[in-house]
C-alpha atoms as a PDB file:
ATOM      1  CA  UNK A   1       0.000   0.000   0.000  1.00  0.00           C
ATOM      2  CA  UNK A   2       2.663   2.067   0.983  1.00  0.00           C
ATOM      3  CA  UNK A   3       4.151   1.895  -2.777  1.00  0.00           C
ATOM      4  CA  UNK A   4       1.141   2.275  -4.439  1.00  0.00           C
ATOM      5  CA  UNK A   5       0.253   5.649  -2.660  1.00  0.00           C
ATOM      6  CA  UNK A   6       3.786   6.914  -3.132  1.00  0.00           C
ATOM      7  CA  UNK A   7       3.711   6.033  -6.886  1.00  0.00           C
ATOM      8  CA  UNK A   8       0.132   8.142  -6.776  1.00  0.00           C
ATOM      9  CA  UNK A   9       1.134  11.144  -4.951  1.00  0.00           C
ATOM     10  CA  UNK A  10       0.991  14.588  -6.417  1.00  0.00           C
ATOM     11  CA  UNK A  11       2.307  17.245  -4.347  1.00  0.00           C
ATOM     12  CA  UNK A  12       0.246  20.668  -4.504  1.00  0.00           C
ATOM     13  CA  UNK A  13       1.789  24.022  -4.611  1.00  0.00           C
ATOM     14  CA  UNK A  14       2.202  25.802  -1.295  1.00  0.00           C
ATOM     15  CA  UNK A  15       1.460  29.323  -0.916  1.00  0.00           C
ATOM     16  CA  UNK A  16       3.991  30.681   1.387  1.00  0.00           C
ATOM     17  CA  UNK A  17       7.813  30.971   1.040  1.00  0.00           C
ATOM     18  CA  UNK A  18       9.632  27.266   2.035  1.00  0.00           C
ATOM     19  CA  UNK A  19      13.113  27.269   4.206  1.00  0.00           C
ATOM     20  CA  UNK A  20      15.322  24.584   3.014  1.00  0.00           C
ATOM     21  CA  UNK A  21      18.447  23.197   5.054  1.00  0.00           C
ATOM     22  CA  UNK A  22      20.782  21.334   2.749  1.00  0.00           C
ATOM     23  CA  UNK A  23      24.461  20.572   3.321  1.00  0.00           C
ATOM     24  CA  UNK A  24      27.587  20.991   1.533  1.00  0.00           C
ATOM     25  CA  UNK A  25      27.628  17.545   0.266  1.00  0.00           C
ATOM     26  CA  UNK A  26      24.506  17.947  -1.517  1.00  0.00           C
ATOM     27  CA  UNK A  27      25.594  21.514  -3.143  1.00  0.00           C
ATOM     28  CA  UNK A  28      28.494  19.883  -4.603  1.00  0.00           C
ATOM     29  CA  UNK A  29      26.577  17.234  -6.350  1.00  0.00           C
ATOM     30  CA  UNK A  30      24.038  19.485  -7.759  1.00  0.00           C
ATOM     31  CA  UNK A  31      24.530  22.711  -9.917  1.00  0.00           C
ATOM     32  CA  UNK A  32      24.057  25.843  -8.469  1.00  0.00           C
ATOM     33  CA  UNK A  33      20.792  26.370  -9.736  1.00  0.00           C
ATOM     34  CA  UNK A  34      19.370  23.159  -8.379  1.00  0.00           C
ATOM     35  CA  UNK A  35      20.098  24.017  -4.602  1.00  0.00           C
ATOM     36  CA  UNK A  36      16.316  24.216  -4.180  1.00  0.00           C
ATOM     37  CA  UNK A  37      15.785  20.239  -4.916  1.00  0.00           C
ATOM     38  CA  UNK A  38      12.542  21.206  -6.835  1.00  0.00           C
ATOM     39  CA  UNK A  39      10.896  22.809  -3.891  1.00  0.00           C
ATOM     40  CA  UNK A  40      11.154  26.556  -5.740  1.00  0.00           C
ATOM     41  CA  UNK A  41       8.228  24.721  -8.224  1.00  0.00           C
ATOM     42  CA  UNK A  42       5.696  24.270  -5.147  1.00  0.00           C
ATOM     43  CA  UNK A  43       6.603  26.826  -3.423  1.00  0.00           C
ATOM     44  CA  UNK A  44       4.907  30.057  -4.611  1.00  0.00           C
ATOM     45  CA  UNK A  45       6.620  32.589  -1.979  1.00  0.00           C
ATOM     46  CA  UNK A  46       9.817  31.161  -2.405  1.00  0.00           C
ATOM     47  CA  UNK A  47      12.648  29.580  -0.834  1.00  0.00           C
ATOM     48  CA  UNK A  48      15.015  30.452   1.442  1.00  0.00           C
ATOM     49  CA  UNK A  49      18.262  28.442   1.488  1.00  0.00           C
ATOM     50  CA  UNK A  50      21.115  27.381   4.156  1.00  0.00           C
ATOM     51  CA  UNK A  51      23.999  25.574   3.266  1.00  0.00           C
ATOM     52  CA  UNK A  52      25.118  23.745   6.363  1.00  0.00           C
ATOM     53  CA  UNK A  53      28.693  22.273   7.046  1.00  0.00           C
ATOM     54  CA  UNK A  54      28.757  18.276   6.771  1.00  0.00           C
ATOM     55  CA  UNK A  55      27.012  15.488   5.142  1.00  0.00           C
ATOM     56  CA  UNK A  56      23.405  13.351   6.173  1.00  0.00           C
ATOM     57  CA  UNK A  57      25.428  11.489   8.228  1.00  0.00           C
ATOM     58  CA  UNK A  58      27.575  14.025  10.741  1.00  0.00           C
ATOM     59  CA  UNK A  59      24.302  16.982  10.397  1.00  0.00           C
ATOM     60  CA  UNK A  60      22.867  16.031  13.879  1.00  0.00           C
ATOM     61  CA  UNK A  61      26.386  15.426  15.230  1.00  0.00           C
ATOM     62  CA  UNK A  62      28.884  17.958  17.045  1.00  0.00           C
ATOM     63  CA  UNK A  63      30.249  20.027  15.735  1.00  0.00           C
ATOM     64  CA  UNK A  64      27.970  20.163  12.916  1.00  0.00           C
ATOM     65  CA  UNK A  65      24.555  20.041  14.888  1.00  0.00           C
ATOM     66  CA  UNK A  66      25.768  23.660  16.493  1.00  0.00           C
ATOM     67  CA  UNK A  67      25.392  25.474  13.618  1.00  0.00           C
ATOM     68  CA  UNK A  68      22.233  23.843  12.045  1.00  0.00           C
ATOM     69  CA  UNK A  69      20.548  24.448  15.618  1.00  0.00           C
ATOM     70  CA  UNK A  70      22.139  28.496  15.328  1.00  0.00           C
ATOM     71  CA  UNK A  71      20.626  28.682  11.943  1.00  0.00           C
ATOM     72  CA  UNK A  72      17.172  26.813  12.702  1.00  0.00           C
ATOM     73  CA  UNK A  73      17.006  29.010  15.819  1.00  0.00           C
ATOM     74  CA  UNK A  74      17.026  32.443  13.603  1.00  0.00           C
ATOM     75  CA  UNK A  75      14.897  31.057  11.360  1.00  0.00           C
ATOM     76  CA  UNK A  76      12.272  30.419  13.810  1.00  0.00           C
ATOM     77  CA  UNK A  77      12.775  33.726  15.668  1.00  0.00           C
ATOM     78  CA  UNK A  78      12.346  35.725  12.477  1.00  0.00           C
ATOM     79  CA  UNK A  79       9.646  33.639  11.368  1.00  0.00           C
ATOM     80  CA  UNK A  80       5.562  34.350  11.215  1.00  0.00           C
ATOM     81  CA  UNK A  81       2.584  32.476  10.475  1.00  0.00           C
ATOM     82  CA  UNK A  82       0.753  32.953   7.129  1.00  0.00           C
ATOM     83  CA  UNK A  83      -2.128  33.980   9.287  1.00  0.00           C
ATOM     84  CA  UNK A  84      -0.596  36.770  10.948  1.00  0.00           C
ATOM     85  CA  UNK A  85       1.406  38.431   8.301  1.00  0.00           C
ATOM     86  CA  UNK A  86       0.731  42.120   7.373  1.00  0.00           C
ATOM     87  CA  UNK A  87      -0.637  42.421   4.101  1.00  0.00           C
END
């Protein structure tokens, strides 16, 4: 079941901008362009990116975890729900 609703998913654009974490190791394999790993399609505000130090593996570990909780911490303090936003 799991497949077949995977295979049958079709994401929907989302109206607000879209913060997107992504280390080094994934910038290097993709062009410069591409940083947005397709999310700049759904997302009709935009998106914001961070390039953190690292790899999947060593993100959540020291030293590395420092900085992605520094930079997910000023995200979140700068941050404002759709609802709430001045027009």
């Amino acid at each position: 079941i799991h497949v077949q609703q995977t295979l049958a998913y079709e994401p929907r654009a989302y109206p607000h901008k879209v913060t997107l974490f992504s280390t080094d190791e994934v910038r290097r394999g993709r062009g410069s362009g591409q940083w947005t790993l397709g999310w700049d399609k759904l997302a009709a505000g935009g998106v914001e990116t961070h390039a953190l130090p690292g790899d999947h593996l060593s993100l959540l570990k020291p030293p590395h975890v420092q900085t992605f909780a520094a930079r997910l911490a000023d995200c979140l303090s700068r941050a404002r729900p759709p609802w709430r936003r001045e027009s």
